[in-house]
Short mmCIF file of C-alpha atoms in Angstrom, two decimals:
data_model
loop_
_atom_site.label_atom_id
_atom_site.label_comp_id
_atom_site.label_asym_id
_atom_site.label_seq_id
_atom_site.Cartn_x
_atom_site.Cartn_y
_atom_site.Cartn_z
CA UNK A 1 20.43 -28.67 -5.05
CA UNK A 2 18.56 -26.38 -2.66
CA UNK A 3 20.46 -24.58 0.06
CA UNK A 4 18.50 -24.08 3.23
CA UNK A 5 18.25 -20.43 4.19
CA UNK A 6 18.63 -19.40 7.81
CA UNK A 7 15.21 -18.01 8.73
CA UNK A 8 14.87 -14.23 8.89
CA UNK A 9 14.04 -13.15 12.44
CA UNK A 10 11.19 -10.67 12.04
CA UNK A 11 9.25 -8.61 14.58
CA UNK A 12 5.97 -6.72 14.24
CA UNK A 13 5.53 -3.31 15.88
CA UNK A 14 1.90 -2.36 16.55
CA UNK A 15 -0.63 -5.10 17.28
CA UNK A 16 -3.73 -3.40 15.88
CA UNK A 17 -5.75 -4.74 12.95
CA UNK A 18 -2.94 -4.40 10.40
CA UNK A 19 -0.21 -5.60 12.77
CA UNK A 20 -2.21 -8.72 13.63
CA UNK A 21 -2.60 -9.45 9.93
CA UNK A 22 1.15 -9.11 9.42
CA UNK A 23 1.81 -11.41 12.40
CA UNK A 24 -0.61 -14.04 11.03
CA UNK A 25 0.94 -14.03 7.55
CA UNK A 26 4.55 -13.92 8.78
CA UNK A 27 3.98 -16.90 11.08
CA UNK A 28 3.08 -18.92 7.96
CA UNK A 29 5.86 -17.77 5.63
CA UNK A 30 8.73 -20.07 4.71
CA UNK A 31 12.23 -19.12 5.87
CA UNK A 32 10.83 -16.46 8.19
CA UNK A 33 10.45 -16.63 11.95
CA UNK A 34 8.14 -14.22 13.76
CA UNK A 35 10.09 -13.66 16.99
CA UNK A 36 8.71 -10.49 18.64
CA UNK A 37 5.48 -8.51 18.82
CA UNK A 38 5.66 -4.95 20.19
CA UNK A 39 2.69 -2.99 21.50
CA UNK A 40 2.72 -0.49 24.37
CA UNK A 41 -0.42 -2.19 25.69
CA UNK A 42 0.90 -5.28 27.50
CA UNK A 43 -2.33 -7.28 27.22
CA UNK A 44 -2.48 -6.69 23.45
CA UNK A 45 1.21 -7.50 22.96
CA UNK A 46 0.92 -10.69 25.01
CA UNK A 47 -2.27 -11.82 23.28
CA UNK A 48 -0.93 -11.48 19.74
CA UNK A 49 2.54 -12.81 20.61
CA UNK A 50 1.03 -15.88 22.32
CA UNK A 51 -1.17 -16.63 19.28
CA UNK A 52 1.91 -16.92 17.04
CA UNK A 53 4.59 -18.20 19.41
CA UNK A 54 6.48 -14.90 19.59
CA UNK A 55 7.84 -12.90 22.52
CA UNK A 56 5.81 -9.85 23.64
CA UNK A 57 7.59 -6.49 24.00
CA UNK A 58 6.05 -3.29 25.42
CA UNK A 59 8.71 -0.63 24.71
CA UNK A 60 10.27 0.61 21.48
CA UNK A 61 13.71 0.34 23.09
CA UNK A 62 13.29 -3.36 23.83
CA UNK A 63 11.96 -3.97 20.30
CA UNK A 64 14.93 -2.20 18.68
CA UNK A 65 17.33 -4.18 20.89
CA UNK A 66 15.66 -7.56 20.21
CA UNK A 67 18.29 -8.75 17.71
CA UNK A 68 15.90 -8.76 14.74
CA UNK A 69 16.91 -9.13 11.11
CA UNK A 70 13.80 -7.26 9.96
CA UNK A 71 10.72 -5.52 11.31
CA UNK A 72 7.25 -4.51 10.19
CA UNK A 73 6.03 -1.15 11.52
CA UNK A 74 2.24 -1.02 11.85
CA UNK A 75 2.08 1.61 14.62
CA UNK A 76 0.28 5.00 14.27
CA UNK A 77 1.67 7.12 11.38
CA UNK A 78 3.17 9.75 13.69
CA UNK A 79 5.49 7.13 15.25
CA UNK A 80 6.75 5.54 12.00
CA UNK A 81 9.82 7.75 11.54
CA UNK A 82 11.35 7.63 15.04
CA UNK A 83 10.87 3.88 15.37
CA UNK A 84 11.94 3.19 11.78
CA UNK A 85 15.12 5.27 12.03
CA UNK A 86 16.06 3.57 15.35
CA UNK A 87 15.57 0.13 13.76
CA UNK A 88 17.53 1.00 10.60
CA UNK A 89 20.39 2.40 12.70
CA UNK A 90 20.39 -0.88 14.66
CA UNK A 91 20.90 -2.73 11.35
CA UNK A 92 17.31 -3.94 10.99
CA UNK A 93 15.54 -4.04 7.60
CA UNK A 94 12.19 -2.22 7.74
CA UNK A 95 8.79 -2.61 6.09
CA UNK A 96 6.73 0.40 7.15
CA UNK A 97 2.96 0.48 6.64
CA UNK A 98 1.56 3.18 4.37
CA UNK A 99 1.73 6.11 4.59
CA UNK A 100 5.50 5.98 5.05
CA UNK A 101 5.36 8.71 7.73
CA UNK A 102 3.29 11.67 8.88
CA UNK A 103 5.43 14.32 7.14
CA UNK A 104 7.70 14.56 4.11
CA UNK A 105 10.65 15.44 6.36
CA UNK A 106 10.05 12.27 8.41
CA UNK A 107 9.82 10.20 5.22
CA UNK A 108 13.17 11.63 4.12
CA UNK A 109 14.71 10.73 7.50
CA UNK A 110 13.70 7.10 6.95
CA UNK A 111 15.09 7.05 3.39
CA UNK A 112 18.39 8.59 4.56
CA UNK A 113 18.72 6.15 7.48
CA UNK A 114 18.14 3.16 5.17
CA UNK A 115 20.82 4.41 2.76
CA UNK A 116 23.33 5.25 5.51
CA UNK A 117 22.95 1.79 7.08
CA UNK A 118 22.58 -0.15 3.82
CA UNK A 119 19.25 -1.65 4.87
CA UNK A 120 16.06 -2.38 2.94
CA UNK A 121 13.27 0.16 3.46
CA UNK A 122 10.00 -0.94 1.88
CA UNK A 123 6.59 0.72 2.16
CA UNK A 124 3.48 -1.40 2.71
CA UNK A 125 1.35 -0.33 -0.24
CA UNK A 126 -0.53 -3.61 -0.21
CA UNK A 127 -2.80 -2.91 -3.22
CA UNK A 128 0.33 -2.99 -5.39
CA UNK A 129 0.23 -6.76 -4.71
CA UNK A 130 -3.48 -7.23 -5.39
CA UNK A 131 -3.67 -9.83 -8.21
CA UNK A 132 -6.33 -7.68 -9.92
CA UNK A 133 -3.99 -4.66 -10.07
CA UNK A 134 -1.31 -6.96 -11.45
CA UNK A 135 -3.73 -8.25 -14.10
CA UNK A 136 -4.64 -4.68 -15.13
CA UNK A 137 -0.95 -3.75 -15.40
CA UNK A 138 -0.41 -6.75 -17.71
CA UNK A 139 -3.56 -6.02 -19.76
CA UNK A 140 -2.54 -2.42 -20.53
CA UNK A 141 1.16 -3.15 -21.09
CA UNK A 142 2.44 -1.29 -24.13
CA UNK A 143 -0.83 0.62 -24.61
CA UNK A 144 -1.18 4.40 -24.36
CA UNK A 145 -3.19 5.13 -21.20
CA UNK A 146 -5.71 7.97 -21.51
CA UNK A 147 -7.35 7.99 -18.10
CA UNK A 148 -7.66 6.09 -14.81
CA UNK A 149 -10.64 6.17 -12.50
CA UNK A 150 -10.62 4.60 -9.03
CA UNK A 151 -13.50 4.32 -6.57
CA UNK A 152 -12.69 3.32 -2.99
CA UNK A 153 -15.69 3.91 -0.74
CA UNK A 154 -17.35 2.32 2.26
CA UNK A 155 -18.84 2.87 5.71
CA UNK A 156 -17.11 4.82 8.47
CA UNK A 157 -14.43 2.65 10.12
CA UNK A 158 -15.01 2.33 13.86
CA UNK A 159 -11.41 3.04 14.83
CA UNK A 160 -9.98 5.83 12.69
CA UNK A 161 -8.42 8.49 14.82
CA UNK A 162 -5.69 10.69 13.48
CA UNK A 163 -6.29 10.79 9.72
CA UNK A 164 -9.05 11.27 7.17
CA UNK A 165 -9.83 9.44 3.94
CA UNK A 166 -7.01 10.98 1.89
CA UNK A 167 -4.22 9.54 4.06
CA UNK A 168 -6.10 6.36 5.02
CA UNK A 169 -7.58 5.37 1.65
CA UNK A 170 -6.46 7.58 -1.25
CA UNK A 171 -2.76 6.85 -0.60
CA UNK A 172 -3.48 3.31 -1.94
CA UNK A 173 -4.86 4.75 -5.16
CA UNK A 174 -2.20 7.41 -5.61
CA UNK A 175 0.29 4.52 -5.54
CA UNK A 176 -1.76 2.44 -8.02
CA UNK A 177 -1.92 5.41 -10.43
CA UNK A 178 1.85 5.97 -10.24
CA UNK A 179 2.46 2.21 -10.60
CA UNK A 180 0.22 1.77 -13.68
CA UNK A 181 1.49 4.88 -15.50
CA UNK A 182 5.17 4.76 -14.48
CA UNK A 183 4.81 8.53 -14.23
CA UNK A 184 4.55 11.17 -11.51
CA UNK A 185 1.51 13.21 -10.53
CA UNK A 186 2.17 16.87 -11.39
CA UNK A 187 -1.25 18.53 -10.95
CA UNK A 188 -3.79 17.95 -8.18
CA UNK A 189 -7.35 19.28 -7.99
CA UNK A 190 -8.86 18.12 -4.71
CA UNK A 191 -12.43 18.56 -3.48
CA UNK A 192 -12.86 17.56 0.17
CA UNK A 193 -15.88 17.41 2.45
CA UNK A 194 -16.42 16.62 6.10
CA UNK A 195 -19.79 15.31 7.21
CA UNK A 196 -19.42 13.15 10.29
CA UNK A 197 -15.74 13.04 11.18
CA UNK A 198 -13.08 15.35 12.61
CA UNK A 199 -11.16 15.05 9.32
CA UNK A 200 -12.35 14.88 5.72
CA UNK A 201 -14.51 11.80 5.11
CA UNK A 202 -15.28 12.43 1.42
CA UNK A 203 -12.77 13.29 -1.30
CA UNK A 204 -12.90 13.71 -5.07
CA UNK A 205 -9.35 14.00 -6.36
CA UNK A 206 -8.34 14.83 -9.92
CA UNK A 207 -4.79 14.46 -11.17
CA UNK A 208 -2.71 15.05 -14.25
CA UNK A 209 0.49 13.06 -14.64
CA UNK A 210 3.77 14.15 -16.23
CA UNK A 211 3.04 11.90 -19.23
CA UNK A 212 -0.38 13.51 -19.84
CA UNK A 213 -2.58 10.78 -18.30
CA UNK A 214 -5.53 12.12 -16.30
CA UNK A 215 -6.80 10.32 -13.22
CA UNK A 216 -9.68 10.59 -10.78
CA UNK A 217 -10.16 9.10 -7.31
CA UNK A 218 -13.51 8.98 -5.51
CA UNK A 219 -13.13 7.99 -1.88
CA UNK A 220 -15.31 8.25 1.22
CA UNK A 221 -16.50 6.81 4.52
CA UNK A 222 -20.16 7.64 3.90
CA UNK A 223 -21.18 4.79 1.58
CA UNK A 224 -23.08 2.00 3.40
CA UNK A 225 -21.24 -0.74 1.45
CA UNK A 226 -17.68 -1.24 0.23
CA UNK A 227 -16.72 -0.61 -3.38
CA UNK A 228 -13.18 -0.92 -4.77
CA UNK A 229 -13.06 -0.49 -8.54
CA UNK A 230 -10.31 0.44 -10.96
CA UNK A 231 -11.04 1.51 -14.55
CA UNK A 232 -8.36 2.24 -17.14
CA UNK A 233 -9.04 3.66 -20.60
CA UNK A 234 -6.31 3.26 -23.22
CA UNK A 235 -6.21 4.01 -26.95
CA UNK A 236 -7.34 0.45 -27.74
CA UNK A 237 -9.24 -0.89 -24.76
CA UNK A 238 -11.08 -0.26 -21.52
CA UNK A 239 -10.16 -2.41 -18.52
CA UNK A 240 -12.33 -2.71 -15.40
CA UNK A 241 -11.21 -4.41 -12.18
CA UNK A 242 -13.05 -5.15 -8.96
CA UNK A 243 -10.31 -5.09 -6.33
CA UNK A 244 -12.46 -7.03 -3.85
CA UNK A 245 -13.66 -9.94 -6.03
CA UNK A 246 -10.48 -9.67 -8.21
CA UNK A 247 -12.55 -9.89 -11.40
CA UNK A 248 -10.96 -8.09 -14.33
CA UNK A 249 -12.72 -7.47 -17.66
CA UNK A 250 -11.25 -6.05 -20.85
CA UNK A 251 -13.43 -4.32 -23.49
CA UNK A 252 -11.85 -4.02 -26.93
CA UNK A 253 -12.48 -3.93 -30.68
CA UNK A 254 -15.26 -1.35 -30.85
CA UNK A 255 -17.51 -1.93 -33.85
CA UNK A 256 -19.28 0.65 -36.02
CA UNK A 257 -22.52 0.05 -34.06
CA UNK A 258 -20.77 0.89 -30.79
CA UNK A 259 -20.55 -2.68 -29.52
CA UNK A 260 -17.39 -4.15 -28.01
CA UNK A 261 -15.88 -7.53 -27.53
CA UNK A 262 -15.09 -8.47 -23.95
CA UNK A 263 -12.84 -10.97 -22.26
CA UNK A 264 -12.11 -11.89 -18.68
CA UNK A 265 -8.49 -11.38 -17.64
CA UNK A 266 -7.10 -13.98 -15.27
CA UNK A 267 -5.98 -12.78 -11.86
CA UNK A 268 -4.37 -15.45 -9.72
CA UNK A 269 -5.79 -16.07 -6.25
CA UNK A 270 -3.22 -14.88 -3.72
CA UNK A 271 -3.34 -12.90 -0.52
CA UNK A 272 -1.82 -9.48 -1.32
CA UNK A 273 -0.28 -9.15 2.15
CA UNK A 274 1.51 -12.49 1.70
CA UNK A 275 2.90 -11.38 -1.66
CA UNK A 276 4.01 -8.09 -0.10
CA UNK A 277 5.86 -9.79 2.77
CA UNK A 278 7.45 -12.30 0.37
CA UNK A 279 8.65 -9.36 -1.74
CA UNK A 280 10.15 -7.77 1.40
CA UNK A 281 12.01 -10.99 2.28
CA UNK A 282 13.16 -11.30 -1.35
CA UNK A 283 14.64 -7.77 -1.32
CA UNK A 284 16.48 -8.54 1.93
CA UNK A 285 17.92 -11.81 0.60
CA UNK A 286 18.90 -10.60 -2.88
CA UNK A 287 19.88 -6.98 -2.24
CA UNK A 288 17.54 -5.93 -5.09
CA UNK A 289 15.56 -2.71 -4.58
CA UNK A 290 12.23 -3.45 -2.86
CA UNK A 291 9.02 -3.52 -4.93
CA UNK A 292 7.81 -0.34 -3.21
CA UNK A 293 10.72 1.93 -2.26
CA UNK A 294 10.98 4.63 0.37
CA UNK A 295 10.96 7.14 -2.51
CA UNK A 296 7.63 5.67 -3.70
CA UNK A 297 6.26 6.17 -0.20
CA UNK A 298 7.56 9.74 -0.13
CA UNK A 299 5.97 10.59 -3.51
CA UNK A 300 2.61 9.07 -2.46
CA UNK A 301 2.67 11.05 0.79
CA UNK A 302 3.64 14.29 -0.99
CA UNK A 303 0.66 13.98 -3.35
CA UNK A 304 -1.71 13.16 -0.47
CA UNK A 305 -0.51 16.17 1.54
CA UNK A 306 -0.92 18.43 -1.52
CA UNK A 307 -4.52 17.19 -1.75
CA UNK A 308 -5.00 18.23 1.89
CA UNK A 309 -3.41 21.63 1.26
CA UNK A 310 -0.48 20.71 3.48
CA UNK A 311 3.10 20.61 2.32
CA UNK A 312 4.12 18.17 5.05
#
C-alpha cells in the first residue's frame, strides 16, 4: 500500500544559471511543488516563474514569508547566510548552493540556525551526486587510498564576478576528496596565479589528509576546452573517471612486464542535480541527516579559504 505524500512546497532564490537549473529539475520531481521563484530583478523572476508555473517574488522578505516547506538558495555567496538564517528561523528547510557562505562565521550561523529550528540544512555539492564519483567510491571501497588527483579546467566563464577558481571550482574537488577518503584535509600547499581576471584564475593545490592520503587539484579558467577528470591510486588499483562523459576505468593486477588488466566500471545515467534534490527531499521527509551537511560545507569552505590565505 502506498501512502500519497503531500507535496513539499519549494521555492528557488536566485534565478541565474544555477537557480534556473534547480527550478527546471524541481518542477519535474515527484511529490514536490515549485511554488515561488525569487530574484530582485522582476523581469528575471517573472520569466523563470512563468516557465514553471510558479509565483515570482522580488524581495527576500516576501520569499521568507511565502509559506514554503523548503527553499533552494542559488543567490550570490555573500547573501547565502542572511537569507538562509531568515528562512531557517521561519521554519523552512534549506538547500544552499556551494560554497555554503562567504565566510566561516556565516557558515556557522547557518549551521546554528538549522539546529536551533530543527530544520534540514544541506549544501549543494552537486559533484557528490555525479554517477562517476559514486562509481569511483564503490570501486575503491575497502582499499587503502594512496593519492587522488583531480583536474577541473576550462575557458573563462562569461559571468563570474565575486570569486576566483578556488571558490568557484576547487570547492567541488575539496568535497570529492573528503568524500572519497572519509578524512579531513590537514595540510594545504596552494600555488595561485592571476592572468586575466580580478581574482586567481589558475590554481595548483596540494593537500595531505589526516589519514595520510595525498591529493592534488589542478584548476583554471585558461584552458580552451573543459576537462573534468578524477584519478585515484590505491594499493591494488588505479581508477580513472571522466566526470563529463561519466566513463570510469579501473586498472588492476599489474604483471611482471608492467602491463595491467583493465575493466570499465558501470556508472548509471542520472542527472546529478536531480539526485541532489531528491536527497534533500528525502532528508526532509525522513529526518535523516542530509547527504551533504552544513558541517561538510563549512569544512570545504575552510580549506578553500586556507588555500586563498584567508581565514574567513
